[in-house]
Amino acid sequence: MTNGTQNVQRFTATLGGKEITIETGKFAMQAGAAVTVRMGDTMILATATMSNTIRPGIDFFPLSVEYEERLYAAGRIPGSFFRREGRPAEQAILTARVTDRPLRPLFPKDLRNEVQIIITALSHDAEHPVDMLCIVGASAALTISNTPFNGPVAGVRVGMINGELVVNPTFQQMEESALDLRVAGTKDAINMVECGAEEVDEATMVKALRLAHESMQDLIRIQEEMRAAVGKPKASYTPAKSSDEMTAKVRQRVSSQVTNIISQYTDRDEREAALDEVRDLVVAEYSTEDPEALSVAADVKSAYEEIVAEEVRRRILYEGIRPDGRKNDEIRPLSAEVGVIPRVHGSGLFQRGLTQVLSVVTLGTPRDVQQLDGLDPEDTKRYMHHYNMPPFSSGETTPLRGPKRREIGHGALAETALRPMIPPEEEFPYTIRVVSEVLSSNGSTSMGSVCGSTLSLMDAGVPLKRPVGGIAMGLITDGDKYAVLTDIQGLEDHIGDMDFKVAGTEKGITALQMDLKINGVSDQLMAEALEQARIARMKILEVMLAAISEPRKQLSANAPRMEVINVPADKIGMVIGPGGKTIRGLQEKYNVKIDISEDGTTYVSGADGTSTDRAIEVLLGMTEDAEIGRIYTGKVTRIEPYGAFVEFLPGRDGLVHISQLSDHRIENIEDEVAIGDELMVMVTDIDPGGKVRLSRQAVLEDWTPEEARSHDRGIRSGGGDRGDRGDRGGDRRGGGGGGGYRGDRGGDRRGGDRGGDRGDRGPNRGGGGGYRGG
């Protein structure tokens, strides 16, 4: 019996001063290859497996990359009803996508065997992010497996703290970083970029990209060592490629026609219709009724598409003419509009050529934040952007099955682009959701959603720091010559070598995403593309600002009204009440939502300003301390024979003794005040139990609190107070004192005074007392 470690091989590299260890030989023996990657106490398992056969009729490379997030990695039990992981969370899907993108272009273009990469988070220390480790792990597993793969690649994160670039930052460092740059590449060049930034300039971005590529070299080195030490021989496969003979035949047959069509038609629909007609004729000519007819038709179509792509690329590279007749740096016609949808809180419509995106904003309360249940430290999200691309947007009909990975990724990119410009919660306490609906698609819908989102947020009155615009760049190269294209459309994206999306403000970049179909690009080309994108972004922002120059000063009438107040921490319990009774009562009474955080920050939102203001007034009153000597306007809430109770603060009342209700003698309280009357009263005393003594006479006579207390016959000179039921202080056999709310029962019971406001009964009955006896 073996101990399971005798074949373990360990390889170590350094990234940003931290050690990364890759091991193989211990786990998942039947996978094509399996490795673990560890940094600190964060560890992932990556496996790579290729099928031995090809699915019949498949005409694409079936690569799948899955990232399985296991909450046991952080010592947590999932919060779902079943207490197990379900469908991947958004962050898990984004991690799978960022792992897939640098790997996909490095497989043979004619490979059709299924390749599956599964990455599982085994341990997570809440310090080291897992996404770049996934790229390294997947690449290492492919490198030592039998799967044909032109790697290795590595992934690196670069931050910028206090103006200094930092390689491989921790989660804690990223909280202070103005840059979140994730870069993947081979030994020779970068082939994937994903970035969020706080208006970083183009020169700094190029510098950070160069640093990232230099930093990943040690990770690539150890993968090459692994391949030499434990790598398996690469498996042979059946290439899916039309024969050179067939391609030559089709080229000879259609070359001149394809050239004429592409040069003649600049309209997309007309061009595609003409090209499809020629394709169908050629397919019909070469297809026969023999059993291989379907195979021949597929080969002819593949060869025809290759010839069309070659001609489009040739015209761009050597004639400087794009399919729609534009120059390389020319943007399609632009338009922007706001306020296009009634009732919603904000809306914006952005159009670039045939690409049209409608973005809609909804404002919510703090309780509407998204709760996150993943491995990353972030557990809530206040600003959300969701992207939808229905099939009609490209003239197709497909089943609707909810958002796909592409839609989730595009939504996240636009969210990243706008996030630095969203005002902090202290300034704008709303939860914000933006939904971008792609109504028409012909290239760069994700950047269209950035522009549409900016328009809708400004229309909603969200005080963005600055507007954000976005543009998609493309690349055509044959190795010797290249052309960088501004605002690529669908055909250029399909046949091009790069999709490079850049979003930002007039001051700098806020988001960046690059995917390559070639092995990599140089620093010079990257710098040229960034500068060309910056010029285009400025033009787009001009059009957007012409539609709305600044965020609206007022929110939509349909948006909730929200205010923020602070409740003292020691009074949160009083505001909430037993079992939440008090706060629920306030919400029902004023039709508002009240959210109280642990530090006392309280958000009050309602359908209109009046209800919100009234609820805030009550909350402030509940938490405000009564101040002796201060005059309040209150409402009579209860009348007793000995005085009137007045609510002088919301939810807070005090007693005005009958002797303090007026500047003249009162025989009957009801003759002076009634329930519901408003009175101006002064707080004259607060006892240790919090009971408040009020005086109306002090206001009428312009007394000080001391003067008011000296004239208040309800306040006795000695003894203890027993509250509303009165004091029973003093010696029962002799001289009395002031009474409580229901009168004091002091003094000698054999000769007490029952005078006061009801009239004295003579000097022999004892000393002066309060109402109903002293």
PDB file of C-alpha atoms in Angstrom, residues 1 17 28 58 70 79 117-119 138 172 228 250 257 276 331 334-335 386 418 487 585 587 612 625 633 721 741 753:
ATOM      1  CA  MET A   1       0.000   0.000   0.000  1.00  0.00           C
ATOM      2  CA  GLY A  17       7.726  38.448  -3.343  1.00  0.00           C
ATOM      3  CA  ALA A  28      -7.111  12.937  -9.616  1.00  0.00           C
ATOM      4  CA  ILE A  58     -19.338  19.370 -34.721  1.00  0.00           C
ATOM      5  CA  ARG A  70     -16.633  25.341  -2.623  1.00  0.00           C
ATOM      6  CA  GLY A  79     -26.705  29.652   2.996  1.00  0.00           C
ATOM      7  CA  ILE A 117     -10.852  22.067 -17.627  1.00  0.00           C
ATOM      8  CA  ILE A 118     -12.281  21.917 -14.116  1.00  0.00           C
ATOM      9  CA  ILE A 119     -10.866  24.078 -11.340  1.00  0.00           C
ATOM     10  CA  ALA A 138      -5.240  25.379 -15.933  1.00  0.00           C
ATOM     11  CA  GLN A 172      -6.458  44.098   1.734  1.00  0.00           C
ATOM     12  CA  ALA A 228      10.187  18.423 -19.223  1.00  0.00           C
ATOM     13  CA  VAL A 250     -13.268  27.183 -54.460  1.00  0.00           C
ATOM     14  CA  GLN A 257     -16.815  37.469 -57.342  1.00  0.00           C
ATOM     15  CA  ASP A 276     -24.649  34.107 -49.369  1.00  0.00           C
ATOM     16  CA  ILE A 331     -16.397  55.875 -35.868  1.00  0.00           C
ATOM     17  CA  LEU A 334     -23.480  58.250 -33.220  1.00  0.00           C
ATOM     18  CA  SER A 335     -26.656  59.275 -31.407  1.00  0.00           C
ATOM     19  CA  HIS A 386     -27.099  43.637 -15.941  1.00  0.00           C
ATOM     20  CA  LEU A 418     -18.904  52.876 -14.178  1.00  0.00           C
ATOM     21  CA  ASP A 487     -15.168  50.900 -33.542  1.00  0.00           C
ATOM     22  CA  GLY A 585     -45.168  50.626  13.409  1.00  0.00           C
ATOM     23  CA  GLN A 587     -42.965  52.008   8.621  1.00  0.00           C
ATOM     24  CA  THR A 612     -40.104  60.564   4.606  1.00  0.00           C
ATOM     25  CA  ASP A 625     -32.570  64.220  24.580  1.00  0.00           C
ATOM     26  CA  THR A 633     -44.151  73.177  20.660  1.00  0.00           C
ATOM     27  CA  ASP A 721     -40.694  60.657  43.553  1.00  0.00           C
ATOM     28  CA  TYR A 741     -48.406  63.605  38.993  1.00  0.00           C
ATOM     29  CA  ASP A 753     -53.498  70.629  53.399  1.00  0.00           C
TER      30      ASP A 753
END
